[in-house]
Short mmCIF file of C-alpha atoms and ligand atoms in Angstrom, two decimals:
data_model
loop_
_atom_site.label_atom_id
_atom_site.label_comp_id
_atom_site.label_asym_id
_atom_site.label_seq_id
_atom_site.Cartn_x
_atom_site.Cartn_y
_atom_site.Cartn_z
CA UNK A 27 0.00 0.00 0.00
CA UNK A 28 1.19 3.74 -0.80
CA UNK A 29 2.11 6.02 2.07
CA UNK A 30 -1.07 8.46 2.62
CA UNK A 31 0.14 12.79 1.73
CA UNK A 32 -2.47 14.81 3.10
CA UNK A 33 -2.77 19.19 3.31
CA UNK A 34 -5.14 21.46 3.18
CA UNK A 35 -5.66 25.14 2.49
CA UNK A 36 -7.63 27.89 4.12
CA UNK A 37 -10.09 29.52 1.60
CA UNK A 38 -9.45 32.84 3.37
CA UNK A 39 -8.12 34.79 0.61
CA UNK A 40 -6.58 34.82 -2.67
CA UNK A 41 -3.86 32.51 -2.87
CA UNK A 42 -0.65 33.80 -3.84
CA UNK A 43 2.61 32.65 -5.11
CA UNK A 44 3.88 31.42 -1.71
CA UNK A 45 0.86 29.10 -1.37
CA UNK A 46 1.49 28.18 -4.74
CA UNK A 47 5.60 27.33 -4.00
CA UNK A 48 5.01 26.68 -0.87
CA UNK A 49 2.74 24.27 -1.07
CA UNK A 50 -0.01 23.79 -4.00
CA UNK A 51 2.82 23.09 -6.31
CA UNK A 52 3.78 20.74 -4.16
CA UNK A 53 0.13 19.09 -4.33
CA UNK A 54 0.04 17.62 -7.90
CA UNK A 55 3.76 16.30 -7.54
CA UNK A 56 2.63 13.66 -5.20
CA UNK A 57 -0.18 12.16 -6.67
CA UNK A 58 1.13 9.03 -8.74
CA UNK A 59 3.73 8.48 -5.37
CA UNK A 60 1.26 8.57 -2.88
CA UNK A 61 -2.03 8.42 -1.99
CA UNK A 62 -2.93 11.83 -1.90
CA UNK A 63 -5.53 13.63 0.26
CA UNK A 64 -6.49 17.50 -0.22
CA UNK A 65 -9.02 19.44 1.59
CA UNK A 66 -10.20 22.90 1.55
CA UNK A 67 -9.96 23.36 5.31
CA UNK A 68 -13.24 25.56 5.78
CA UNK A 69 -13.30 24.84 9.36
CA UNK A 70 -9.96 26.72 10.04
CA UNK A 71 -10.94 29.65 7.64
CA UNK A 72 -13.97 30.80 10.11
CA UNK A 73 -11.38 31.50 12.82
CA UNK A 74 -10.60 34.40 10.70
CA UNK A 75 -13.65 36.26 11.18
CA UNK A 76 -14.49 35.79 7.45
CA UNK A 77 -17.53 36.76 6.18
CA UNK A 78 -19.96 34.15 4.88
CA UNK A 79 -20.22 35.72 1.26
CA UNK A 80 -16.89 35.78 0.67
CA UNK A 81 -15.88 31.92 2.60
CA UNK A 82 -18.62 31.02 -0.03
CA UNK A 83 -16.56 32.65 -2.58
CA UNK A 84 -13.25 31.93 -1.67
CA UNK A 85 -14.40 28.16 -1.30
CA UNK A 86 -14.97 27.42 -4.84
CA UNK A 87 -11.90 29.37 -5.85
CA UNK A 88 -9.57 27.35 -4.07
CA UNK A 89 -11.05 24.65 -5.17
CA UNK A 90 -10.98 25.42 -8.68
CA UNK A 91 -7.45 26.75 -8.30
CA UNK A 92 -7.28 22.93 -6.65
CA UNK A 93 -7.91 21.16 -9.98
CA UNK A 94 -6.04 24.03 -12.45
CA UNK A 95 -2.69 23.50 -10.72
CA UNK A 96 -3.13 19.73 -12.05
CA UNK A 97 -5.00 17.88 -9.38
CA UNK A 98 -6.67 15.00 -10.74
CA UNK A 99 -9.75 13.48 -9.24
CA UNK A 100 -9.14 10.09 -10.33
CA UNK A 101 -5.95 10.15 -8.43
CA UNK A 102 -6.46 12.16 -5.09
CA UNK A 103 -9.26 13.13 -3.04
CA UNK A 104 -10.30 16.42 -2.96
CA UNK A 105 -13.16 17.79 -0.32
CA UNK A 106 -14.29 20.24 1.71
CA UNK A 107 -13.25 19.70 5.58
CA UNK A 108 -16.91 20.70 6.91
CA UNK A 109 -18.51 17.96 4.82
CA UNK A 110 -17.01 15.49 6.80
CA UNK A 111 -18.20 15.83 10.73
CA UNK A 112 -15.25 13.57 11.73
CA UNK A 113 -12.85 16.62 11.42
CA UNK A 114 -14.96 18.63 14.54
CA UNK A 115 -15.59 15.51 16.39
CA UNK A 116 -12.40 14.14 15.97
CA UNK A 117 -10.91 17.88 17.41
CA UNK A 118 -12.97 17.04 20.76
CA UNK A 119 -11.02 13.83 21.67
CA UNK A 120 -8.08 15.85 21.41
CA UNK A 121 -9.17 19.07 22.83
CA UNK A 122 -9.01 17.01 26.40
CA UNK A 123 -5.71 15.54 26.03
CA UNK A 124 -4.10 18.40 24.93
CA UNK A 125 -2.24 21.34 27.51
CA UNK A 126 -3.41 24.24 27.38
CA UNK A 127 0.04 25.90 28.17
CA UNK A 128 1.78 24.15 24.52
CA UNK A 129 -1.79 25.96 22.76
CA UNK A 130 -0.45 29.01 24.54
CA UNK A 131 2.82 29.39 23.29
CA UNK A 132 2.08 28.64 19.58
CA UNK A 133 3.81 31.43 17.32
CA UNK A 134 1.27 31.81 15.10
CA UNK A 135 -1.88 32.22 18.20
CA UNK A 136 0.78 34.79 20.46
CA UNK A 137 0.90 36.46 16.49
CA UNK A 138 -2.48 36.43 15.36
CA UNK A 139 -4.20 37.19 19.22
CA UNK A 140 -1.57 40.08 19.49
CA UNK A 141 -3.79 42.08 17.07
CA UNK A 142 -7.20 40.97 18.98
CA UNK A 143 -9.43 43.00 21.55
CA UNK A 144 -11.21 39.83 22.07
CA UNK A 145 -9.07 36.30 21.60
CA UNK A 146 -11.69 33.63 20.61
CA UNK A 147 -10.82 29.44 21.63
CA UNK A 148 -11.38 28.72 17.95
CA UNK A 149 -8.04 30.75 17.34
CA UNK A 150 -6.04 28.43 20.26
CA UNK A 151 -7.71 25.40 19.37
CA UNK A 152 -6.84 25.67 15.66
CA UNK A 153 -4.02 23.53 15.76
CA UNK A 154 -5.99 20.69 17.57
CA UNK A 155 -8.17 20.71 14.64
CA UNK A 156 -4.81 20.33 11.77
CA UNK A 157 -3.33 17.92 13.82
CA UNK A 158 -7.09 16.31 13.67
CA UNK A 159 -7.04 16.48 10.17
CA UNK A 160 -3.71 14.65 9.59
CA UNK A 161 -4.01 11.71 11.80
CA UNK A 162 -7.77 11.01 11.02
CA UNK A 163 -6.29 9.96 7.60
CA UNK A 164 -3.13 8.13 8.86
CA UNK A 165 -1.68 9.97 6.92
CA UNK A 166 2.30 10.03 6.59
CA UNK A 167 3.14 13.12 4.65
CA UNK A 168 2.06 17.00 4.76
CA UNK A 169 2.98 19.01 2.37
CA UNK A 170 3.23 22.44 3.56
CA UNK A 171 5.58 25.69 3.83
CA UNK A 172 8.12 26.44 6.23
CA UNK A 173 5.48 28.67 8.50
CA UNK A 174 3.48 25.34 9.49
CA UNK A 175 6.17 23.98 10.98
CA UNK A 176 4.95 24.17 14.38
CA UNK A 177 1.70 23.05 14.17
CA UNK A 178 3.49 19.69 12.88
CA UNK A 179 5.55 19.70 15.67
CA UNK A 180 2.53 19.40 18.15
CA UNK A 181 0.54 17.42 15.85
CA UNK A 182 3.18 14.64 16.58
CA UNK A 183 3.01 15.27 19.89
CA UNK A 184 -0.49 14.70 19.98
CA UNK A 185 -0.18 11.56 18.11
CA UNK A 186 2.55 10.41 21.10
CA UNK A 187 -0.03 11.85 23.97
CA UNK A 188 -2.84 10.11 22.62
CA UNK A 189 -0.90 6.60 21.86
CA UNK A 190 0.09 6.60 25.00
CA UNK A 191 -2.78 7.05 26.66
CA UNK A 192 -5.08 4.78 24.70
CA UNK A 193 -2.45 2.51 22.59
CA UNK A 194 -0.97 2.82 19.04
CA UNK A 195 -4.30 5.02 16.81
CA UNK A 196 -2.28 6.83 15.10
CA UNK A 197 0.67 7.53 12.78
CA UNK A 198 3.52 9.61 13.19
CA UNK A 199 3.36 11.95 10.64
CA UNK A 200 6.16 13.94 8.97
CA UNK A 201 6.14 17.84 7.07
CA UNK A 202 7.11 17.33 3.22
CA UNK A 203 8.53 20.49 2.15
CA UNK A 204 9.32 22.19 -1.09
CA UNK A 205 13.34 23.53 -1.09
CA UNK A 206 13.41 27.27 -2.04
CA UNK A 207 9.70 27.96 -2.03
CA UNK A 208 9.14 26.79 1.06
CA UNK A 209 9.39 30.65 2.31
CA UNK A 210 8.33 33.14 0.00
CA UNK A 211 8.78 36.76 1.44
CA UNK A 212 6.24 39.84 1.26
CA UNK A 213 7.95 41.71 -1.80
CA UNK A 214 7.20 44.96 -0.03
CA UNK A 215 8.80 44.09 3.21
CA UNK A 216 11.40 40.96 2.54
CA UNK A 217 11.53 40.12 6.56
CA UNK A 218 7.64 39.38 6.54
CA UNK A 219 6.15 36.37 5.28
CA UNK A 220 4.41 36.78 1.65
CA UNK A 221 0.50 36.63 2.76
CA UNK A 222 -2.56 36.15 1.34
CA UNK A 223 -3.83 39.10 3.99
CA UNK A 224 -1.17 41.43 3.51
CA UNK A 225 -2.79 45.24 3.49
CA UNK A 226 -0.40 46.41 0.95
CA UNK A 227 -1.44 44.73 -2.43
CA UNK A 228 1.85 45.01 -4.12
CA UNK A 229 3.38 42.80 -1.19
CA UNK A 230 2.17 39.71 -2.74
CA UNK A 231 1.77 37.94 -6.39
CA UNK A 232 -1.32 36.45 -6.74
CA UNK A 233 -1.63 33.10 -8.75
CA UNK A 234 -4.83 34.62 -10.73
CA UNK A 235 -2.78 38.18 -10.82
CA UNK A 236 -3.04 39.86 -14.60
CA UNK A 237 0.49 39.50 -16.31
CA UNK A 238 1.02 43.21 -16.63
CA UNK A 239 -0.03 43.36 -12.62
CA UNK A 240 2.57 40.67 -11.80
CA UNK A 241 4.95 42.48 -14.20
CA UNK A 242 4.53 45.77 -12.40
CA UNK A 243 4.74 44.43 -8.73
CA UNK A 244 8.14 42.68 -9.27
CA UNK A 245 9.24 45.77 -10.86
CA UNK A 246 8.82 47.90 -7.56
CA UNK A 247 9.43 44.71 -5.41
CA UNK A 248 11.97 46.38 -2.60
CA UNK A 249 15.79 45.59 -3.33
CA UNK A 250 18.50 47.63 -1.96
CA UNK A 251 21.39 50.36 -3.18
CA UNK A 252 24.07 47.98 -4.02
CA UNK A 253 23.12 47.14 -7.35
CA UNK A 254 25.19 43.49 -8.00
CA UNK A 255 23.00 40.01 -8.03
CA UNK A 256 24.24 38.06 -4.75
CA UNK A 257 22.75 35.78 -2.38
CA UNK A 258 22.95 36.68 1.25
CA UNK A 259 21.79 38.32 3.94
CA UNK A 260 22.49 41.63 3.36
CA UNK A 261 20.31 41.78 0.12
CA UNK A 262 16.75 40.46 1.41
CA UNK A 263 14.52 41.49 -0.65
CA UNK A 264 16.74 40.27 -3.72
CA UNK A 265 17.48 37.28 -2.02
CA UNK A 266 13.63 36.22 -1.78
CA UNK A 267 13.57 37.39 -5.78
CA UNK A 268 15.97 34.82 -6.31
CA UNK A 269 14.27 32.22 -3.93
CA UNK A 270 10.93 32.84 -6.42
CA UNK A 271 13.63 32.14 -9.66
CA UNK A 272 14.89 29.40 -8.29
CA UNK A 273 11.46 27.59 -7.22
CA UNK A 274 9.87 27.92 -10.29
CA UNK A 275 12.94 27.56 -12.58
CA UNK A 276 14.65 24.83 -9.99
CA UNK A 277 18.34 26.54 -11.01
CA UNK A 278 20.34 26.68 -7.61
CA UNK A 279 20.65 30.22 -6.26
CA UNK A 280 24.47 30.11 -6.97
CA UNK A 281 23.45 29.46 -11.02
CA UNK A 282 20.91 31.80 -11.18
CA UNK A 283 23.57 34.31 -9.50
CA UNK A 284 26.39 33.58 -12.13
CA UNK A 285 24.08 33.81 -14.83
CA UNK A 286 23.21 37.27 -13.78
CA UNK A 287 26.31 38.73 -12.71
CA UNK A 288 27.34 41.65 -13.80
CA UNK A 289 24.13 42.62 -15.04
CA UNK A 290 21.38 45.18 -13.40
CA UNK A 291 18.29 44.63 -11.27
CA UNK A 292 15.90 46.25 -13.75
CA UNK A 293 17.24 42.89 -16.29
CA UNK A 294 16.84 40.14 -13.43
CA UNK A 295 13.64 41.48 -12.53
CA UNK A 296 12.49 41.76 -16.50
CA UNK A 297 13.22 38.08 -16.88
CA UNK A 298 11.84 37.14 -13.32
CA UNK A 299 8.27 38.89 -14.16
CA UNK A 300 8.49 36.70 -17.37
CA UNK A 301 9.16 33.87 -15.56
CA UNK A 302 6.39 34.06 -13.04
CA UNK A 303 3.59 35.41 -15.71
CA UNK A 304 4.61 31.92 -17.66
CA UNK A 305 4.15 29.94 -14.82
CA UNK A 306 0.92 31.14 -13.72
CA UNK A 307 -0.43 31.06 -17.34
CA UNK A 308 -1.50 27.53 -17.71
CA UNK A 309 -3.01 27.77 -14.29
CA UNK A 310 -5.05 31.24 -15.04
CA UNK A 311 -6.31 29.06 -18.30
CA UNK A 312 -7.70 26.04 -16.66
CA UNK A 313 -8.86 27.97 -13.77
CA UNK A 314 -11.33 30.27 -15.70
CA UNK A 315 -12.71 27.00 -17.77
CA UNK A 316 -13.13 24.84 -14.33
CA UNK A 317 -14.96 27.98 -12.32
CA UNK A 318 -17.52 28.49 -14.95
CA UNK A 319 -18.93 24.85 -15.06
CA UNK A 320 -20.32 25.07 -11.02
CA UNK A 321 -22.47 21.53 -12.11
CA UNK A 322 -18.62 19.34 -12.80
CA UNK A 323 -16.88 20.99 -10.01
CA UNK A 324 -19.71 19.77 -7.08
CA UNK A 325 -19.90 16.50 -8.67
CA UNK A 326 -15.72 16.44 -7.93
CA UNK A 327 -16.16 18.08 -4.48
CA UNK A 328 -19.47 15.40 -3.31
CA UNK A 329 -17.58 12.43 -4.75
CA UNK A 330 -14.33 13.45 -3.00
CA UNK A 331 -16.69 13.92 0.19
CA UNK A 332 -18.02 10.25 0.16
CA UNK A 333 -14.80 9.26 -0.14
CA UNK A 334 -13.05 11.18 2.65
CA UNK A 335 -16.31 10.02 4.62
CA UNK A 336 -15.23 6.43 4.33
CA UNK A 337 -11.89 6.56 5.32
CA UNK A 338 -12.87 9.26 8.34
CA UNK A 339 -15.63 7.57 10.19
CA UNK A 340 -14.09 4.25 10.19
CA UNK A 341 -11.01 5.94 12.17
CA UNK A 342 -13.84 7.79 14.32
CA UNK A 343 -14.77 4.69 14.99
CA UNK A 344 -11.80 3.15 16.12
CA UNK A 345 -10.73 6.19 18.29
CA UNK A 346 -13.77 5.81 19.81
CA UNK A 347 -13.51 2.46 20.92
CA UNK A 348 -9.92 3.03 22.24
CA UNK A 349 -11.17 5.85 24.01
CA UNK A 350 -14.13 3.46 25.52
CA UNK A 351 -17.35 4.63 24.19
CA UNK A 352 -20.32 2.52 23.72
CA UNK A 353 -20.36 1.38 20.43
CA UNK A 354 -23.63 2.03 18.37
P1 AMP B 428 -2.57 29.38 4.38
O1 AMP B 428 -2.54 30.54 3.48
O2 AMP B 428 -2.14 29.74 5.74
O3 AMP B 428 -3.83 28.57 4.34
O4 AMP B 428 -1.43 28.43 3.85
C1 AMP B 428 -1.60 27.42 2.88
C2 AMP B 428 -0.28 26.78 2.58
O5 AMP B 428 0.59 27.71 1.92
C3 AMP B 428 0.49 26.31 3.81
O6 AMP B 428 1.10 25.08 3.53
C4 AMP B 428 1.52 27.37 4.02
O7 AMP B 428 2.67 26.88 4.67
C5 AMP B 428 1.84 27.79 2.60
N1 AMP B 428 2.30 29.18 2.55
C6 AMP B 428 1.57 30.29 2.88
N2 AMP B 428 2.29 31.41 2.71
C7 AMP B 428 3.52 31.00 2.27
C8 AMP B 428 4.72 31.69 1.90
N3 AMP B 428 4.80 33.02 1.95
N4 AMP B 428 5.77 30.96 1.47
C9 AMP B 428 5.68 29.61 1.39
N5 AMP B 428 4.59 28.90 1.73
C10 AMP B 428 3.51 29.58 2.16
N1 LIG B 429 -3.00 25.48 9.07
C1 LIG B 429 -2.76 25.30 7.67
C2 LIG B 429 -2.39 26.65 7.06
O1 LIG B 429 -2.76 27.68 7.52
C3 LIG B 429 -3.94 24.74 6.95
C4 LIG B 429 -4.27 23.36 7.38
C5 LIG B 429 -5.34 22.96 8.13
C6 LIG B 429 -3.53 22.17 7.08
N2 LIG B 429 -5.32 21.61 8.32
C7 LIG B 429 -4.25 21.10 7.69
C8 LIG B 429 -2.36 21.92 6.37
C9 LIG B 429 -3.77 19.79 7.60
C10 LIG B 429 -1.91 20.60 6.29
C11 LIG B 429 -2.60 19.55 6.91
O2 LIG B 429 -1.75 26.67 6.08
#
């Protein structure tokens, strides 16, 4: 039997490049390796406050942008996380065994609660409900960026907490990540992640972004006054321009550095913008064909449901027994 991949993606936004490298690219590599599971995590988006019109929205985009980035039905499964109740009721058998100190001192709750008047559970317990979504699977693989790091890290403790408690459930899973996109930087600030949320719309590339707008945003993408193509610290924000080249081209830094030295900015960033626009291209095509037939993408999302159903309850199941409920 294959090893089981399985990630998911909040539909709180539009995705941008550094979901794409980062992880969605990632998606459609591992589908004739593995067996592949990929969910629109819905349940995580609400803990952004979203509003329902645009979660609605922002549902079927990802999912569309799902399939145009090459993932294939017949080979993975592909749902939305709130069709199957085993991801909440999975979250409460975990919710007890988990301390509420480790919830506490997860980067990206002391991050996001920072900028709160009022800091909801839904925000602490999010990770509960990702390391949830993993192990109800079994699934061996996640492919995600750098930034989800953490949440890995406790979902394997979770998966030792609750194995010891009630006996081997589940498996230890592992992060799968890309090389140079696994960090894409905000292009307006290169020390801040690249986000789907920034404020500042020329911060990030997004994957449905107009060529000439993609074009024009790696033009005034920050650099710095020294003017020669290196790769180091000093130069951040060219450094992260060079991380984008070298994800979507796969050249090493160090090629993409020779190749250019000696040469200006404005050039490197001329052929980067090229670069990008190409790779987006046969994504913006397939994307604008799947999102206008509604009928074939909810027959994809409901079959991909029953299927995730299967697999899900029957672990329910089985953590339920370990856990010493009365069996129905
Ligand atoms: P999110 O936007 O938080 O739902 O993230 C979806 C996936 O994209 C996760 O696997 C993230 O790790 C990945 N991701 C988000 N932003 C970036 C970024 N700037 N660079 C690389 N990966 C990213
Ligand atoms: N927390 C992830 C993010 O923000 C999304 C996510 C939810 C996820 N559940 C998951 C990713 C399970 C991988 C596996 O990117």
């Amino acid at each position: 039997m294959k090893d089981r991949v399985f990630s998911g993606i909040q539909p709180s936004g539009n995705l941008t490049i550094g979901n794409y490298l980062g992880a969605l690219s990632n998606f459609s590599k591992q589908q004739d390796k593995y067996d592949c599971i990929y969910c629109v995590v819905d349940l995580h988006a609400i803990t952004s406050g979203i509003d329902p019109k645009t979660l609605h929205e922002r549902s079927f985009e990802i999912m569309a942008l799902y399939l145009a980035s090459g993932l294939d039905p017949n080979k993975s499964i592909i749902f939305y996380q709130s069709h199957v109740p085993a991801h909440a009721e999975l979250m409460w058998a975990l919710n007890v065994i988990t301390p509420l100190g480790q919830l506490q001192r997860m980067t990206q709750f002391k991050a996001k609660s920072a900028k709160k008047d009022e800091i909801q559970a839904g925000l602490l317990n999010y990770p509960i409900l990702m390391a949830g979504d993993i192990v109800l699977y079994d699934a061996k693989y996640v492919p995600v960026g750098d930034d989800q790091r953490q949440h890995i890290e406790f979902t394997r403790d979770l998966v030792e907490k609750f194995n010891g408690i009630y006996g081997e459930t589940f498996i230890m899973p592992e992060m799968l990540k890309t090389k140079s996109g696994a960090r894409i930087m905000s292009l307006q600030d290169p020390t801040s992640k690249m986000s789907k949320s920034d404020e500042d719309d020329k911060a990030s590339i997004f994957i449905l972004d107009e060529p000439k707008r993609i074009e024009k945003k790696i033009k005034s993408a920050v650099t710095d006054s020294l003017g020669n193509i290196d790769y180091n610290n000093e130069q951040l924000g060219l450094k992260n321009l060079i991380n984008i080249y070298s994800a979507i081209t796969l050249k090493s830094p160090e090629e993409i550095v020779s190749e250019y030295s000696g040469k200006g900015y404005g050039a490197f960033k001329g052929d980067l913008a090229q670069i990008v626009v190409e790779a987006l291209r046969p994504i913006q095509e397939n994307y604008k064909e799947i999102i206008s037939d509604k009928g074939e993408l909810e027959r994809i999302y409901k079959d991909g449901a029953d299927k995730a159903n299967e697999i899900a309850s029957k672990k329910l199941s089985e953590v339920y027994e370990k856990i010493g409920f009365v069996k129905k």
